[in-house]
Amino acid sequence: MEEGRRIDRRVVRTRKAIQDEFIRLLKKKDFESITVSDIVEGVNINRSTFYLHYKDKYDLLEKMQAECLDNLARKLEECRSEIPSSATAEEEVQAFYNYVVSYVTLFRDQSELMMLFLNMSGEFDFKSKLQSLLWDNLKNDRFPSMQTANSKIPFQYIYAHMSGSGIGLLLTWLNGGCKETPEELADILMELNTAGVYNLLSKES
């Protein structure tokens, strides 16, 4: 059992070292110009050790992005229990505020990695994956009054607006060095975005 734990710790340490070196290289070079040789030389391991953990650099990037999205999904799921089944609009706004603070905090804690991912495009366009995750969480009965309001605007456009503008705000914040706290950024998003959406829905209900 103890031997197994030692092996597990070695695996975790090796993967972290590979990922840390990959992040370091991404800050200096374009993804396409990074090679497995670059990574293993920086970590001081051989190629066979790298291939025990990842098929190639594309697999490494895909798994790192998936891990980020999984962590975010878990954080968002924690907010679900905060929304009462018969929530008022005010309670939903507070729940949404907590929801925003949770994912902004996660972004702040991994700011370098998130900034690198959000600035990527093409096959590994992290923004699209993130927007899809936020979209799914917004429309998955998280905010009942949004589901039942008699809005003239189709809800898919409301969700697209909320998730898309949130990502744009996050990217601007990350590129600016995360000067505001997660709570302050959540206040800004609520002022610019959510309050307007809820006011619109309340007027049309």
PDB file of C-alpha atoms in Angstrom, residues 89-90 93 145-146 149 151 153 158 162 190-205:
ATOM      1  CA  ALA A  89     -35.841  37.096  -8.575  1.00  0.00           C
ATOM      2  CA  GLU A  90     -33.756  38.742  -5.846  1.00  0.00           C
ATOM      3  CA  VAL A  93     -29.611  37.451  -8.534  1.00  0.00           C
ATOM      4  CA  SER A 145     -37.530  33.044 -13.302  1.00  0.00           C
ATOM      5  CA  MET A 146     -35.498  33.208 -16.515  1.00  0.00           C
ATOM      6  CA  ALA A 149     -40.464  34.937 -17.769  1.00  0.00           C
ATOM      7  CA  SER A 151     -39.611  37.520 -22.637  1.00  0.00           C
ATOM      8  CA  ILE A 153     -36.212  37.765 -26.670  1.00  0.00           C
ATOM      9  CA  ILE A 158     -30.016  35.789 -23.536  1.00  0.00           C
ATOM     10  CA  MET A 162     -24.562  36.415 -20.696  1.00  0.00           C
ATOM     11  CA  MET A 190     -23.718  42.253 -12.478  1.00  0.00           C
ATOM     12  CA  GLU A 191     -23.848  45.982 -13.186  1.00  0.00           C
ATOM     13  CA  LEU A 192     -23.119  45.622 -16.900  1.00  0.00           C
ATOM     14  CA  ASN A 193     -24.915  42.426 -17.689  1.00  0.00           C
ATOM     15  CA  THR A 194     -27.053  40.482 -15.264  1.00  0.00           C
ATOM     16  CA  ALA A 195     -28.994  43.364 -13.760  1.00  0.00           C
ATOM     17  CA  GLY A 196     -29.935  44.487 -17.256  1.00  0.00           C
ATOM     18  CA  VAL A 197     -31.142  41.026 -18.252  1.00  0.00           C
ATOM     19  CA  TYR A 198     -33.206  40.609 -15.106  1.00  0.00           C
ATOM     20  CA  ASN A 199     -34.673  44.105 -15.435  1.00  0.00           C
ATOM     21  CA  LEU A 200     -35.678  43.286 -18.995  1.00  0.00           C
ATOM     22  CA  LEU A 201     -37.302  40.030 -17.962  1.00  0.00           C
ATOM     23  CA  SER A 202     -39.134  41.625 -15.039  1.00  0.00           C
ATOM     24  CA  LYS A 203     -40.567  44.323 -17.326  1.00  0.00           C
ATOM     25  CA  GLU A 204     -41.802  41.734 -19.821  1.00  0.00           C
ATOM     26  CA  SER A 205     -43.169  39.205 -17.331  1.00  0.00           C
TER      27      SER A 205
END
